[in-house]
């Protein structure tokens, strides 16, 4: 992958996980970004700084888009761009001390090359891309389970569900049930492992970039809820689903 050392990145993720697990009993510095439900901690910043420092050392010509702003101002995708979410599920990190993940995506000239999602407290690590396939805890990901929507569990962003954005409650009633973890990283892992067949959510680039690379590699369809192609740098309302469930999900999300 054009000089990308996967083992090195996996080592960074394990070290980040150790830092996060070791911080759980400490007092946290917590502040709001856009509001009371959009929080950032000193550990979000510390993990992002750790990742950025390593990328700068080993890949000095690359650019970095990080959620907490430690990287670069990225407005195009020329060359290689790293997209970082140091703690996906910060509210869970604060309130539950579980159900949070570290996510890294590597995009070259607008093409997703490799994605990494590390579910810190369950030690679940999914990584891969189109040149390598997808691996789960060191083993090739099992074959995709492609169920119909009516035979599937679905994951839906809690705010979209509460407000019934784009008819998501019809999607819920057309399935076996809804699961909400409020962490894109762990929702993507559940999708990749076949534990649910649809994930619908409002997402920033760092929330979906790694998951998109992994899902597309595994044969999971990825788009906006309108069925339009995803970019890499825009906030979206995204839909990610196994092929058989995808068609039904997109139809329900767009019924008037």
PDB file of C-alpha atoms in Angstrom, residues 48-185:
ATOM      1  CA  UNK A  48      -4.971  12.386  18.582  1.00  0.00           C
ATOM      2  CA  UNK A  49      -1.674  14.105  19.410  1.00  0.00           C
ATOM      3  CA  UNK A  50      -0.056  10.689  19.889  1.00  0.00           C
ATOM      4  CA  UNK A  51      -1.280   9.463  16.486  1.00  0.00           C
ATOM      5  CA  UNK A  52      -0.384  12.688  14.705  1.00  0.00           C
ATOM      6  CA  UNK A  53       3.115  12.679  16.194  1.00  0.00           C
ATOM      7  CA  UNK A  54       3.743   9.161  14.907  1.00  0.00           C
ATOM      8  CA  UNK A  55       2.343   9.858  11.450  1.00  0.00           C
ATOM      9  CA  UNK A  56       4.496  12.988  11.176  1.00  0.00           C
ATOM     10  CA  UNK A  57       7.586  10.980  12.123  1.00  0.00           C
ATOM     11  CA  UNK A  58       7.114   8.023   9.783  1.00  0.00           C
ATOM     12  CA  UNK A  59       5.082   9.593   6.947  1.00  0.00           C
ATOM     13  CA  UNK A  60       6.172  13.248   6.875  1.00  0.00           C
ATOM     14  CA  UNK A  61       4.744  13.930   3.407  1.00  0.00           C
ATOM     15  CA  UNK A  62       1.216  12.879   4.335  1.00  0.00           C
ATOM     16  CA  UNK A  63      -1.623  15.102   5.518  1.00  0.00           C
ATOM     17  CA  UNK A  64      -3.887  14.478   8.495  1.00  0.00           C
ATOM     18  CA  UNK A  65      -7.556  15.253   9.147  1.00  0.00           C
ATOM     19  CA  UNK A  66      -8.248  14.787  12.858  1.00  0.00           C
ATOM     20  CA  UNK A  67     -11.496  15.335  14.718  1.00  0.00           C
ATOM     21  CA  UNK A  68      -9.819  17.450  17.383  1.00  0.00           C
ATOM     22  CA  UNK A  69      -7.944  19.671  14.922  1.00  0.00           C
ATOM     23  CA  UNK A  70      -4.397  18.535  15.697  1.00  0.00           C
ATOM     24  CA  UNK A  71      -3.645  17.724  12.062  1.00  0.00           C
ATOM     25  CA  UNK A  72      -3.935  19.793   8.914  1.00  0.00           C
ATOM     26  CA  UNK A  73      -6.617  21.811   7.206  1.00  0.00           C
ATOM     27  CA  UNK A  74      -7.608  19.281   4.548  1.00  0.00           C
ATOM     28  CA  UNK A  75      -9.786  20.580   1.713  1.00  0.00           C
ATOM     29  CA  UNK A  76      -8.866  18.096  -1.039  1.00  0.00           C
ATOM     30  CA  UNK A  77      -7.676  14.505  -1.274  1.00  0.00           C
ATOM     31  CA  UNK A  78      -4.501  14.848  -3.332  1.00  0.00           C
ATOM     32  CA  UNK A  79      -1.797  12.482  -2.107  1.00  0.00           C
ATOM     33  CA  UNK A  80      -2.237  10.453   1.068  1.00  0.00           C
ATOM     34  CA  UNK A  81      -4.580  11.664   3.797  1.00  0.00           C
ATOM     35  CA  UNK A  82      -5.054  10.093   7.231  1.00  0.00           C
ATOM     36  CA  UNK A  83      -8.491  10.573   8.812  1.00  0.00           C
ATOM     37  CA  UNK A  84      -8.474  10.128  12.595  1.00  0.00           C
ATOM     38  CA  UNK A  85     -11.080   9.680  15.305  1.00  0.00           C
ATOM     39  CA  UNK A  86      -9.110   9.366  18.553  1.00  0.00           C
ATOM     40  CA  UNK A  87     -12.129   8.391  20.667  1.00  0.00           C
ATOM     41  CA  UNK A  88     -15.279   7.567  18.763  1.00  0.00           C
ATOM     42  CA  UNK A  89     -18.051   7.471  21.346  1.00  0.00           C
ATOM     43  CA  UNK A  90     -16.682  10.069  23.762  1.00  0.00           C
ATOM     44  CA  UNK A  91     -19.963  10.182  25.719  1.00  0.00           C
ATOM     45  CA  UNK A  92     -19.711   6.411  26.220  1.00  0.00           C
ATOM     46  CA  UNK A  93     -16.059   6.778  27.264  1.00  0.00           C
ATOM     47  CA  UNK A  94     -17.150   9.286  29.912  1.00  0.00           C
ATOM     48  CA  UNK A  95     -20.399   7.689  31.101  1.00  0.00           C
ATOM     49  CA  UNK A  96     -19.965   3.939  30.484  1.00  0.00           C
ATOM     50  CA  UNK A  97     -16.210   3.428  30.233  1.00  0.00           C
ATOM     51  CA  UNK A  98     -16.899   1.086  27.323  1.00  0.00           C
ATOM     52  CA  UNK A  99     -18.438   1.141  23.830  1.00  0.00           C
ATOM     53  CA  UNK A 100     -15.830   3.482  22.359  1.00  0.00           C
ATOM     54  CA  UNK A 101     -13.271   2.995  19.611  1.00  0.00           C
ATOM     55  CA  UNK A 102     -10.165   4.438  17.964  1.00  0.00           C
ATOM     56  CA  UNK A 103     -10.505   4.777  14.183  1.00  0.00           C
ATOM     57  CA  UNK A 104      -7.966   5.474  11.452  1.00  0.00           C
ATOM     58  CA  UNK A 105      -8.565   5.707   7.697  1.00  0.00           C
ATOM     59  CA  UNK A 106      -5.933   6.069   4.986  1.00  0.00           C
ATOM     60  CA  UNK A 107      -7.107   7.605   1.704  1.00  0.00           C
ATOM     61  CA  UNK A 108      -4.861   8.107  -1.351  1.00  0.00           C
ATOM     62  CA  UNK A 109      -5.940  10.448  -4.143  1.00  0.00           C
ATOM     63  CA  UNK A 110      -9.561   9.995  -3.130  1.00  0.00           C
ATOM     64  CA  UNK A 111      -9.415   6.173  -2.928  1.00  0.00           C
ATOM     65  CA  UNK A 112      -9.850   4.410   0.409  1.00  0.00           C
ATOM     66  CA  UNK A 113      -6.776   2.264   0.978  1.00  0.00           C
ATOM     67  CA  UNK A 114      -6.972   0.992   4.543  1.00  0.00           C
ATOM     68  CA  UNK A 115      -9.263   1.335   7.542  1.00  0.00           C
ATOM     69  CA  UNK A 116      -8.676   0.442  11.191  1.00  0.00           C
ATOM     70  CA  UNK A 117     -11.276   0.226  13.979  1.00  0.00           C
ATOM     71  CA  UNK A 118     -10.240  -0.754  17.509  1.00  0.00           C
ATOM     72  CA  UNK A 119     -12.978  -1.460  20.056  1.00  0.00           C
ATOM     73  CA  UNK A 120     -10.771  -0.698  23.048  1.00  0.00           C
ATOM     74  CA  UNK A 121     -12.554  -2.374  25.947  1.00  0.00           C
ATOM     75  CA  UNK A 122     -13.466  -5.568  24.064  1.00  0.00           C
ATOM     76  CA  UNK A 123     -10.100  -5.777  22.302  1.00  0.00           C
ATOM     77  CA  UNK A 124     -11.830  -6.165  18.950  1.00  0.00           C
ATOM     78  CA  UNK A 125      -9.663  -4.968  16.068  1.00  0.00           C
ATOM     79  CA  UNK A 126     -10.846  -4.843  12.474  1.00  0.00           C
ATOM     80  CA  UNK A 127      -8.534  -3.594   9.752  1.00  0.00           C
ATOM     81  CA  UNK A 128      -8.090  -3.934   6.004  1.00  0.00           C
ATOM     82  CA  UNK A 129      -8.763  -2.552   2.573  1.00  0.00           C
ATOM     83  CA  UNK A 130      -9.166  -3.523  -1.075  1.00  0.00           C
ATOM     84  CA  UNK A 131      -5.532  -4.658  -1.450  1.00  0.00           C
ATOM     85  CA  UNK A 132      -5.487  -6.899   1.631  1.00  0.00           C
ATOM     86  CA  UNK A 133      -9.032  -7.946   2.451  1.00  0.00           C
ATOM     87  CA  UNK A 134     -10.466  -7.437   5.940  1.00  0.00           C
ATOM     88  CA  UNK A 135      -9.092  -8.983   9.124  1.00  0.00           C
ATOM     89  CA  UNK A 136     -10.735  -9.409  12.505  1.00  0.00           C
ATOM     90  CA  UNK A 137      -8.361  -9.969  15.436  1.00  0.00           C
ATOM     91  CA  UNK A 138      -5.690 -11.254  13.076  1.00  0.00           C
ATOM     92  CA  UNK A 139      -7.896 -13.637  11.100  1.00  0.00           C
ATOM     93  CA  UNK A 140      -9.630 -13.097   7.754  1.00  0.00           C
ATOM     94  CA  UNK A 141     -13.129 -11.722   8.270  1.00  0.00           C
ATOM     95  CA  UNK A 142     -15.742 -14.492   7.941  1.00  0.00           C
ATOM     96  CA  UNK A 143     -17.862 -14.428   4.756  1.00  0.00           C
ATOM     97  CA  UNK A 144     -20.505 -11.719   4.685  1.00  0.00           C
ATOM     98  CA  UNK A 145     -23.918 -12.710   6.033  1.00  0.00           C
ATOM     99  CA  UNK A 146     -26.443 -11.249   3.605  1.00  0.00           C
ATOM    100  CA  UNK A 147     -29.914 -11.326   5.167  1.00  0.00           C
ATOM    101  CA  UNK A 148     -33.122  -9.644   4.081  1.00  0.00           C
ATOM    102  CA  UNK A 149     -34.097  -6.608   6.117  1.00  0.00           C
ATOM    103  CA  UNK A 150     -37.028  -8.447   7.694  1.00  0.00           C
ATOM    104  CA  UNK A 151     -34.597 -11.018   9.124  1.00  0.00           C
ATOM    105  CA  UNK A 152     -32.079  -8.456  10.402  1.00  0.00           C
ATOM    106  CA  UNK A 153     -31.268  -6.219  13.321  1.00  0.00           C
ATOM    107  CA  UNK A 154     -30.580  -2.582  12.413  1.00  0.00           C
ATOM    108  CA  UNK A 155     -28.587   0.180  14.111  1.00  0.00           C
ATOM    109  CA  UNK A 156     -29.888   3.745  13.990  1.00  0.00           C
ATOM    110  CA  UNK A 157     -28.499   7.001  15.366  1.00  0.00           C
ATOM    111  CA  UNK A 158     -30.534   7.797  18.474  1.00  0.00           C
ATOM    112  CA  UNK A 159     -31.325  11.398  17.504  1.00  0.00           C
ATOM    113  CA  UNK A 160     -32.491  10.342  14.027  1.00  0.00           C
ATOM    114  CA  UNK A 161     -34.632   7.655  15.639  1.00  0.00           C
ATOM    115  CA  UNK A 162     -36.150  10.011  18.214  1.00  0.00           C
ATOM    116  CA  UNK A 163     -37.050  12.569  15.516  1.00  0.00           C
ATOM    117  CA  UNK A 164     -37.981   9.920  12.914  1.00  0.00           C
ATOM    118  CA  UNK A 165     -35.632  11.501  10.383  1.00  0.00           C
ATOM    119  CA  UNK A 166     -36.221  10.147   6.869  1.00  0.00           C
ATOM    120  CA  UNK A 167     -38.762   7.628   8.070  1.00  0.00           C
ATOM    121  CA  UNK A 168     -36.279   5.626  10.122  1.00  0.00           C
ATOM    122  CA  UNK A 169     -39.031   4.221  12.340  1.00  0.00           C
ATOM    123  CA  UNK A 170     -40.548   2.487   9.314  1.00  0.00           C
ATOM    124  CA  UNK A 171     -37.122   0.969   8.723  1.00  0.00           C
ATOM    125  CA  UNK A 172     -37.106  -0.191  12.325  1.00  0.00           C
ATOM    126  CA  UNK A 173     -40.556  -1.798  12.041  1.00  0.00           C
ATOM    127  CA  UNK A 174     -39.457  -3.558   8.854  1.00  0.00           C
ATOM    128  CA  UNK A 175     -36.611  -5.274  10.705  1.00  0.00           C
ATOM    129  CA  UNK A 176     -36.219  -7.623  13.675  1.00  0.00           C
ATOM    130  CA  UNK A 177     -35.376  -4.715  15.947  1.00  0.00           C
ATOM    131  CA  UNK A 178     -33.148  -1.713  16.646  1.00  0.00           C
ATOM    132  CA  UNK A 179     -29.845  -1.595  18.502  1.00  0.00           C
ATOM    133  CA  UNK A 180     -28.226   1.716  19.464  1.00  0.00           C
ATOM    134  CA  UNK A 181     -24.647   1.916  20.774  1.00  0.00           C
ATOM    135  CA  UNK A 182     -23.922   5.568  19.914  1.00  0.00           C
ATOM    136  CA  UNK A 183     -20.466   4.655  18.640  1.00  0.00           C
ATOM    137  CA  UNK A 184     -19.960   4.429  14.889  1.00  0.00           C
ATOM    138  CA  UNK A 185     -16.868   2.271  15.323  1.00  0.00           C
TER     139      UNK A 185
END
